[in-house]
């Protein structure tokens, strides 16, 4: 019983990290119809920006996190505005473009920062303990930031003009554009929002786990799994699915072992797609 | 398809043009000895390949300086051709083919087991001599007479390290953790055997390569209540997170890493030596002043700093052995003869010390270089000086 | 071609719901072979969804669709199409990067037709000014011609029932006459019955002896247009607003 | 109406003919070349092209597949297992197995995944490759687990062992040629059907096309073609190893097809040739190789939207249009005549 609860706690902290990642990924897909292969790259970049800001500029960690989020958002904006925007309707081209960007980003980071993990630590290291349970304070902070980010994102998407405009563009670009909404202005902003979220996650999570140039690959794979499960483009779906994946990963890894646990998770997602192709909360499978 | 005859012919011509590549012609001037390097030079493991490349370039420069190798009485010029293996079997195979095409007969590297597995058939077809690394259970063997092992795998060093760790930390049970691919399983299973041989109960746990958060695995390990955990060949980044999360979960026992070097990165990721607390690891080279002299020589000879990774030293010793064998055989092309010379050479290095050839017992062929190595220890959050262990022997 | 009456389209208690949204419910009507039936209603009344359900693109939530007593309900789109219920699309819908000729060739191949199908449409291609444009890419055609091509594609499959989704929308006055002509061809040459969803009341009056009025997913009225369009509830629900919009 | 009849050559298609001819021509490489680099590069290019054909087939139906490594693994491991367990070494028999076993697997799998469209299909095939890796690791009894299967016996052709560099390349060429012929046969025979599904699946279906028949057919054949690529790879390395079929390698096969140009069968071959050369060239640059590869991807996508072949074709079409106005009509009509004949 105790073990079940403890594992559940782990699953929830995993879920919080995954949710932050998957939200950005699903947002880009939902609004632009683009599968962003560079998503993991922005996560890594966020981590390194925060690391460089604290280590080389001596900024306090919270400031570094903000700078990381803004920096990745800025890069995302520029990338969308000047490169991706030209091909935004061709989903094969955008896939190749984001993939190329990812390769360039991760090898750029490798050349600048070297292959080994630097020393980058979360400023708070305490662990809450009691009655067979433990919960690192770091995870608690990530959980809190995650909740704030999700709430903010919901508010942004569902209660602001910016969000309404984005949703209109997501539904039918031609109609929305005819009504005076400007994709050229809004798409880069949406992309920046998503990459900023990835960068924020990187800045928050890499000091808890580890920071290295190649850690973007698994981030991308996990984001894939979650958005499949939650329904592509669905913000609510991604949030719920992230926690489901976190919990399944925790329970299956603890009770089946790491390798078999992963197999169980993947198979479950595959079955899920077969039974409900549009995911838990997705609308009908999008054509793009 | 709206294809006209003309545009197809033209695009065909373009393709044809693309297929005609500049061929690299084999040199046929003064005696030339080319040492091939096949190692991972890109991606996360690039540091290993860079250490390898740096070492071989250094040994080549040494040989040229000393006029070590003479072919038909004429001093030969030793050069190095390095190709990225991308840490995959295909990459290594392609690299080996490419080297064969340039007339290179001796390969230093590759470093990992998938690469070594990929390179062996190519080396066999082109009768190339390989001095490689990789801890796979079939890294070398009688069916590959020209393949040599640059240093022993866990079969050579796990046992002495476990004896030292047991004396220090007194554990009776251990969980060995590694990734679920060949780079993990082949080492973890040999480690586990060695623990059992020393009367320590051992179980194996495998995680999926690419796992970023090890909290669930850590919980699974904690549920088994082991007295020690061995992270085997888990990459340093992964190992660092596991150490951090094991300590967060309240694990008090010793943690080992019988898989390869990488202590400093593990310590950085984990959050310092206090977090490591009680920690033991395999250090492929016992680094004393004599060994560090290589670094100074490197700087003088190559005019830059040596590659950071300590595998550099081990590769220097291996490359020197190969260079000596070529010098002894007096040929740069007859790999049979070079291999025979290599087997007959005593294993010794001006900087690393003396060792021996091993491998007969585990691999069925005595082609594994064994030099003195080190055991690293952190006790109670304090790093101890690395302990020197004599070259592993097979008894 | 089977004798008259055997290919009657029967729609019985048809309902469609998307999650919580009831698009239409309990729609029933029959369309005897060779007849023309108009369907009108304000935007969002569920007209296009009705065509989607009858043609097999969407499965109904309840109710049945029968063609000459054969069960069509829940059959996939291609099966319904092969059984003889063929639909056209509201937006232009052709294989856009293929030429006009290729489009027609594909329609013939996919519906299992032979070279006779080409002969059958020669006159129509001339009349709609498509004949000289057979080699042009279909999305380079003027809008009106793209829509006519869409209708021709439906025609060459030799359907028994044609479901036309706003065939005149976006066409100019002169071009609208071609829709009339197309319907005439379909009836005379294929003995086909036609269901037309349309906002153009003149066209409805010209072509349809009977009409259905859908409002908010319900069948509000049915009968001859003169009669139905004079009813006060119909005018309130629909006609006034749309006449303005179309004008 | 003037019934244009297409010549047989026109109907088969220039791109397809040229592709098959080019691959057949590579038989000259083992006949005349002696340099192992040429052997190695030709080998890599052909394995890459074969795998990319599989992507090309799926792209005909507007489906982007990541599942190539899955079917390559099925083909490769089938060969390894039959060689090691049952002593089957005949290259023809093994090739048949390498095609049929993945194709048979694809049939039930297709029933599940072909219901998905667009990005959902992309993502589910990606998940499949991840599952493939884990299944390989978790079935050591059959697949050798993380160590893979090594020591595969040398393949034979009517009893003649095909062991040296030259023979290995000949096997690869043979397999690539079979794959090219199968791909060409499928995509030419059903060109109109696939094109209709690619452009407007709904219209095709509503005109009576049984879309899922063709999707299933394409998926099954694509799986078989991947299986042949897996065979060639395993034969080249003399082992079946999980790392040969890693999930991210699927990205390369997709890149070959798209960079080369997805509109023509020549595309995958050109893409594979250029990118394999590029990556071998960049490999010498070591730590910068990924950066250069990424840069190449971005540049080609931005500059040559239709891929290399498509862009070259467009240039030529443009100059051809200005020079000879009168011939532009002939080709489309020739294709359109299929329905009339």
Short mmCIF file of N, CA and C in Angstrom, two decimals, chain A residues 9 17-18 32 85 103 169 174 176 218 229 279:
data_model
loop_
_atom_site.label_atom_id
_atom_site.label_comp_id
_atom_site.label_asym_id
_atom_site.label_seq_id
_atom_site.Cartn_x
_atom_site.Cartn_y
_atom_site.Cartn_z
N UNK A 9 3.24 9.10 -6.19
CA UNK A 9 3.87 10.42 -6.05
C UNK A 9 4.91 10.63 -7.13
N UNK A 17 6.34 17.19 -15.23
CA UNK A 17 7.38 17.54 -16.20
C UNK A 17 6.91 17.27 -17.63
N UNK A 18 6.27 16.13 -17.80
CA UNK A 18 5.82 15.77 -19.14
C UNK A 18 4.75 16.75 -19.64
N UNK A 32 -0.59 25.40 -35.71
CA UNK A 32 0.08 25.52 -36.99
C UNK A 32 -0.03 24.26 -37.84
N UNK A 85 7.53 29.72 -41.60
CA UNK A 85 6.34 30.37 -42.13
C UNK A 85 6.19 30.18 -43.64
N UNK A 103 18.98 19.08 -35.46
CA UNK A 103 20.34 18.58 -35.63
C UNK A 103 21.35 19.72 -35.46
N UNK A 169 -7.66 30.60 -36.06
CA UNK A 169 -6.70 30.23 -37.09
C UNK A 169 -6.52 28.72 -37.16
N UNK A 174 -8.15 29.96 -43.62
CA UNK A 174 -8.61 30.85 -44.68
C UNK A 174 -9.70 31.78 -44.17
N UNK A 176 -10.39 32.55 -41.03
CA UNK A 176 -9.90 33.47 -40.01
C UNK A 176 -9.11 34.61 -40.64
N UNK A 218 14.96 11.74 -26.08
CA UNK A 218 13.87 11.12 -25.31
C UNK A 218 12.73 12.10 -25.02
N UNK A 229 -1.69 10.06 -27.02
CA UNK A 229 -2.65 9.60 -26.03
C UNK A 229 -3.70 10.68 -25.77
N UNK A 279 -7.33 9.79 -29.90
CA UNK A 279 -6.80 10.07 -28.58
C UNK A 279 -7.92 10.25 -27.57
#
